[in-house]
PDB file of C-alpha atoms in Angstrom:
ATOM      1  CA  MET A   1     -43.005 -83.395 -83.635  1.00 62.00           C
ATOM      2  CA  ALA A   2     -41.999 -80.191 -82.214  1.00 70.00           C
ATOM      3  CA  VAL A   3     -43.166 -79.038 -78.836  1.00 73.00           C
ATOM      4  CA  THR A   4     -43.953 -75.416 -78.555  1.00 76.00           C
ATOM      5  CA  LEU A   5     -43.515 -73.800 -75.256  1.00 74.00           C
ATOM      6  CA  LYS A   6     -45.523 -70.825 -74.324  1.00 77.00           C
ATOM      7  CA  LYS A   7     -43.708 -68.031 -72.612  1.00 79.00           C
ATOM      8  CA  ARG A   8     -45.237 -67.179 -69.321  1.00 79.00           C
ATOM      9  CA  ALA A   9     -45.505 -63.656 -68.061  1.00 79.00           C
ATOM     10  CA  PRO A  10     -42.969 -63.009 -65.303  1.00 79.00           C
ATOM     11  CA  GLU A  11     -44.513 -63.221 -61.859  1.00 80.00           C
ATOM     12  CA  VAL A  12     -44.347 -60.094 -59.770  1.00 81.00           C
ATOM     13  CA  ALA A  13     -43.254 -60.783 -56.235  1.00 80.00           C
ATOM     14  CA  VAL A  14     -45.725 -59.421 -53.714  1.00 81.00           C
ATOM     15  CA  PHE A  15     -44.508 -58.630 -50.232  1.00 80.00           C
ATOM     16  CA  GLN A  16     -47.006 -59.633 -47.588  1.00 84.00           C
ATOM     17  CA  ILE A  17     -46.967 -57.133 -44.702  1.00 87.00           C
ATOM     18  CA  ALA A  18     -49.391 -58.906 -42.315  1.00 89.00           C
ATOM     19  CA  PRO A  19     -47.088 -61.869 -41.522  1.00 88.00           C
ATOM     20  CA  MET A  20     -44.194 -59.444 -41.037  1.00 90.00           C
ATOM     21  CA  ILE A  21     -46.182 -57.478 -38.435  1.00 92.00           C
ATOM     22  CA  ASP A  22     -46.996 -60.719 -36.634  1.00 93.00           C
ATOM     23  CA  VAL A  23     -43.312 -61.660 -36.515  1.00 93.00           C
ATOM     24  CA  VAL A  24     -42.348 -58.211 -35.165  1.00 93.00           C
ATOM     25  CA  PHE A  25     -44.946 -58.431 -32.393  1.00 94.00           C
ATOM     26  CA  LEU A  26     -43.821 -61.936 -31.456  1.00 94.00           C
ATOM     27  CA  LEU A  27     -40.205 -60.748 -31.239  1.00 93.00           C
ATOM     28  CA  LEU A  28     -41.259 -57.763 -29.156  1.00 92.00           C
ATOM     29  CA  ILE A  29     -43.167 -59.966 -26.721  1.00 91.00           C
ATOM     30  CA  TYR A  30     -40.252 -62.430 -26.531  1.00 90.00           C
ATOM     31  CA  PHE A  31     -37.720 -59.726 -25.649  1.00 87.00           C
ATOM     32  CA  MET A  32     -40.046 -58.044 -23.155  1.00 86.00           C
ATOM     33  CA  VAL A  33     -40.633 -61.314 -21.300  1.00 84.00           C
ATOM     34  CA  SER A  34     -37.037 -62.476 -21.383  1.00 82.00           C
ATOM     35  CA  ALA A  35     -35.487 -59.144 -20.338  1.00 79.00           C
ATOM     36  CA  THR A  36     -34.555 -58.783 -16.689  1.00 71.00           C
ATOM     37  CA  LEU A  37     -36.162 -55.878 -14.930  1.00 70.00           C
ATOM     38  CA  GLN A  38     -33.912 -53.432 -13.157  1.00 68.00           C
ATOM     39  CA  LYS A  39     -34.319 -53.395  -9.441  1.00 68.00           C
ATOM     40  CA  GLN A  40     -35.912 -50.213  -8.161  1.00 67.00           C
ATOM     41  CA  GLU A  41     -33.854 -48.092  -5.820  1.00 66.00           C
ATOM     42  CA  ALA A  42     -34.953 -48.309  -2.238  1.00 68.00           C
ATOM     43  CA  ASP A  43     -36.377 -45.207  -0.623  1.00 67.00           C
ATOM     44  CA  ILE A  44     -34.032 -44.079   2.110  1.00 67.00           C
ATOM     45  CA  ALA A  45     -35.751 -41.974   4.732  1.00 68.00           C
ATOM     46  CA  PHE A  46     -33.659 -39.058   5.915  1.00 65.00           C
ATOM     47  CA  GLN A  47     -34.103 -35.373   6.579  1.00 66.00           C
ATOM     48  CA  LEU A  48     -32.096 -32.651   4.971  1.00 65.00           C
ATOM     49  CA  PRO A  49     -30.796 -29.887   7.197  1.00 66.00           C
ATOM     50  CA  GLY A  50     -33.045 -26.877   7.339  1.00 66.00           C
ATOM     51  CA  VAL A  51     -34.056 -23.966   9.471  1.00 62.00           C
ATOM     52  CA  ALA A  52     -34.875 -24.994  13.003  1.00 62.00           C
ATOM     53  CA  GLU A  53     -37.689 -23.221  14.816  1.00 66.00           C
ATOM     54  CA  LEU A  54     -36.981 -22.544  18.464  1.00 62.00           C
ATOM     55  CA  ASP A  55     -39.491 -21.972  21.231  1.00 67.00           C
ATOM     56  CA  GLU A  56     -37.151 -19.671  23.135  1.00 66.00           C
ATOM     57  CA  PRO A  57     -34.998 -17.049  21.456  1.00 59.00           C
ATOM     58  CA  LEU A  58     -31.343 -17.910  21.188  1.00 57.00           C
ATOM     59  CA  ASP A  59     -28.890 -15.264  22.355  1.00 59.00           C
ATOM     60  CA  LEU A  60     -27.554 -14.040  19.008  1.00 55.00           C
ATOM     61  CA  PRO A  61     -26.261 -10.614  18.170  1.00 58.00           C
ATOM     62  CA  ASP A  62     -29.349  -8.796  17.002  1.00 70.00           C
ATOM     63  CA  GLU A  63     -27.376  -6.067  15.259  1.00 81.00           C
ATOM     64  CA  GLN A  64     -24.673  -6.114  12.633  1.00 84.00           C
ATOM     65  CA  ILE A  65     -22.485  -3.035  12.268  1.00 86.00           C
ATOM     66  CA  ILE A  66     -21.299  -2.453   8.725  1.00 88.00           C
ATOM     67  CA  GLU A  67     -18.280  -0.191   8.641  1.00 89.00           C
ATOM     68  CA  ILE A  68     -17.265   1.528   5.422  1.00 88.00           C
ATOM     69  CA  GLY A  69     -13.660   2.676   5.517  1.00 86.00           C
ATOM     70  CA  ALA A  70     -12.120   5.688   3.807  1.00 85.00           C
ATOM     71  CA  ASP A  71     -10.835   3.306   1.112  1.00 88.00           C
ATOM     72  CA  ASN A  72     -14.495   2.261   0.402  1.00 85.00           C
ATOM     73  CA  GLN A  73     -13.854  -1.204   1.898  1.00 88.00           C
ATOM     74  CA  VAL A  74     -16.905  -2.779   3.564  1.00 90.00           C
ATOM     75  CA  VAL A  75     -16.074  -4.447   6.893  1.00 88.00           C
ATOM     76  CA  VAL A  76     -18.401  -6.433   9.168  1.00 87.00           C
ATOM     77  CA  ASN A  77     -17.038  -7.912  12.412  1.00 82.00           C
ATOM     78  CA  GLU A  78     -13.473  -7.313  11.194  1.00 82.00           C
ATOM     79  CA  ALA A  79     -14.154  -9.348   8.044  1.00 83.00           C
ATOM     80  CA  ARG A  80     -13.773  -7.655   4.666  1.00 84.00           C
ATOM     81  CA  TYR A  81     -16.526  -8.189   2.117  1.00 85.00           C
ATOM     82  CA  ASP A  82     -16.192  -7.642  -1.635  1.00 84.00           C
ATOM     83  CA  ALA A  83     -13.609  -5.496  -3.378  1.00 81.00           C
ATOM     84  CA  PRO A  84     -13.663  -1.761  -2.615  1.00 77.00           C
ATOM     85  CA  GLY A  85     -14.903  -0.954  -6.143  1.00 74.00           C
ATOM     86  CA  SER A  86     -17.564  -3.690  -6.273  1.00 78.00           C
ATOM     87  CA  ARG A  87     -20.889  -2.514  -7.629  1.00 79.00           C
ATOM     88  CA  SER A  88     -23.153  -5.349  -6.503  1.00 80.00           C
ATOM     89  CA  LEU A  89     -21.637  -6.361  -3.119  1.00 86.00           C
ATOM     90  CA  ILE A  90     -22.490 -10.038  -3.632  1.00 87.00           C
ATOM     91  CA  GLU A  91     -20.561 -11.326  -0.602  1.00 88.00           C
ATOM     92  CA  LEU A  92     -22.143  -8.743   1.706  1.00 89.00           C
ATOM     93  CA  THR A  93     -25.618  -9.579   0.390  1.00 89.00           C
ATOM     94  CA  ALA A  94     -25.035 -13.307   1.017  1.00 91.00           C
ATOM     95  CA  MET A  95     -23.854 -12.651   4.585  1.00 89.00           C
ATOM     96  CA  LEU A  96     -26.801 -10.343   5.291  1.00 91.00           C
ATOM     97  CA  THR A  97     -29.220 -12.933   3.870  1.00 91.00           C
ATOM     98  CA  ARG A  98     -27.827 -15.576   6.249  1.00 89.00           C
ATOM     99  CA  PHE A  99     -28.075 -13.068   9.121  1.00 88.00           C
ATOM    100  CA  LYS A 100     -31.717 -12.337   8.219  1.00 89.00           C
ATOM    101  CA  GLN A 101     -32.584 -16.064   8.036  1.00 88.00           C
ATOM    102  CA  ALA A 102     -30.948 -16.710  11.420  1.00 85.00           C
ATOM    103  CA  SER A 103     -32.772 -13.750  12.939  1.00 84.00           C
ATOM    104  CA  ASP A 104     -36.117 -14.896  11.524  1.00 84.00           C
ATOM    105  CA  ALA A 105     -35.579 -18.447  12.801  1.00 82.00           C
ATOM    106  CA  ASN A 106     -34.669 -16.992  16.195  1.00 78.00           C
ATOM    107  CA  ARG A 107     -37.690 -14.660  16.154  1.00 80.00           C
ATOM    108  CA  VAL A 108     -35.726 -11.466  16.575  1.00 82.00           C
ATOM    109  CA  ASP A 109     -35.570  -8.415  14.351  1.00 83.00           C
ATOM    110  CA  ALA A 110     -32.530  -8.138  12.114  1.00 86.00           C
ATOM    111  CA  VAL A 111     -30.991  -4.715  12.654  1.00 88.00           C
ATOM    112  CA  VAL A 112     -28.104  -3.299  10.641  1.00 90.00           C
ATOM    113  CA  THR A 113     -26.143  -0.168  11.512  1.00 89.00           C
ATOM    114  CA  ILE A 114     -24.105   1.451   8.758  1.00 89.00           C
ATOM    115  CA  ALA A 115     -21.058   3.362   9.996  1.00 89.00           C
ATOM    116  CA  PRO A 116     -19.395   5.137   7.072  1.00 89.00           C
ATOM    117  CA  ALA A 117     -16.204   7.166   7.279  1.00 87.00           C
ATOM    118  CA  ASP A 118     -16.534  10.895   6.597  1.00 85.00           C
ATOM    119  CA  SER A 119     -14.907  10.679   3.162  1.00 86.00           C
ATOM    120  CA  VAL A 120     -17.059   7.822   1.819  1.00 87.00           C
ATOM    121  CA  PRO A 121     -19.089   8.783  -1.292  1.00 86.00           C
ATOM    122  CA  HIS A 122     -22.834   8.532  -0.951  1.00 86.00           C
ATOM    123  CA  GLN A 123     -22.970   6.001  -3.798  1.00 88.00           C
ATOM    124  CA  ILE A 124     -21.095   3.417  -1.676  1.00 87.00           C
ATOM    125  CA  ILE A 125     -23.567   3.930   1.178  1.00 87.00           C
ATOM    126  CA  VAL A 126     -26.473   3.465  -1.254  1.00 88.00           C
ATOM    127  CA  ARG A 127     -24.909   0.202  -2.516  1.00 89.00           C
ATOM    128  CA  VAL A 128     -24.701  -1.078   1.074  1.00 89.00           C
ATOM    129  CA  MET A 129     -28.338  -0.084   1.623  1.00 89.00           C
ATOM    130  CA  ASP A 130     -29.266  -1.930  -1.601  1.00 90.00           C
ATOM    131  CA  ALA A 131     -27.500  -5.048  -0.270  1.00 90.00           C
ATOM    132  CA  CYS A 132     -29.595  -4.765   2.911  1.00 89.00           C
ATOM    133  CA  ALA A 133     -32.759  -4.450   0.831  1.00 90.00           C
ATOM    134  CA  ARG A 134     -31.854  -7.522  -1.284  1.00 90.00           C
ATOM    135  CA  ALA A 135     -31.333  -9.479   1.937  1.00 90.00           C
ATOM    136  CA  GLY A 136     -34.774  -8.395   3.188  1.00 89.00           C
ATOM    137  CA  ILE A 137     -33.501  -6.320   6.109  1.00 89.00           C
ATOM    138  CA  GLU A 138     -35.746  -3.360   6.823  1.00 86.00           C
ATOM    139  CA  ASN A 139     -34.236  -2.032  10.073  1.00 86.00           C
ATOM    140  CA  VAL A 140     -31.240   0.018   8.927  1.00 88.00           C
ATOM    141  CA  ASN A 141     -29.637   2.657  11.147  1.00 85.00           C
ATOM    142  CA  PHE A 142     -26.707   5.014  10.666  1.00 85.00           C
ATOM    143  CA  ALA A 143     -23.859   5.748  13.039  1.00 82.00           C
ATOM    144  CA  LEU A 144     -21.785   8.882  12.709  1.00 73.00           C
ATOM    145  CA  GLU A 145     -18.281   9.483  13.970  1.00 67.00           C
ATOM    146  CA  GLU A 146     -18.212  11.876  16.854  1.00 62.00           C
ATOM    147  CA  ASP A 147     -15.598  14.578  16.971  1.00 54.00           C
ATOM    148  CA  GLY A 148     -13.754  14.140  20.172  1.00 46.00           C
TER     149      GLY A 148
END
């Protein structure tokens, strides 16, 4: 007697996604609970330096004299600013901005006097005036050399 075996159709494996999602959520919860939290940085109370308002005016020079030499060098209080051929006068603008801030904090008008040499081209004088304008200084005077 011969036994006949029937061939079965191959079973197709089906991947169940719902149990996999459950496992992922359980792992996520496990790692969130078991992780150590980083300690928050403490807030340190301090004040940064700033502009101080004074009730009484401080005795500061209320005028800066900008001298322009025959070599087109800009000099303020015997200090040279920028190269003689500089077009933007960045160093002079920074100094004038600090002067304007100090004058405003001291409640005095910032006054600048430009004293050019006779041979200085007008373009250099205009660049110095532009630096004053960028610094916010509106009171600009001119000094001329007297023949003596």
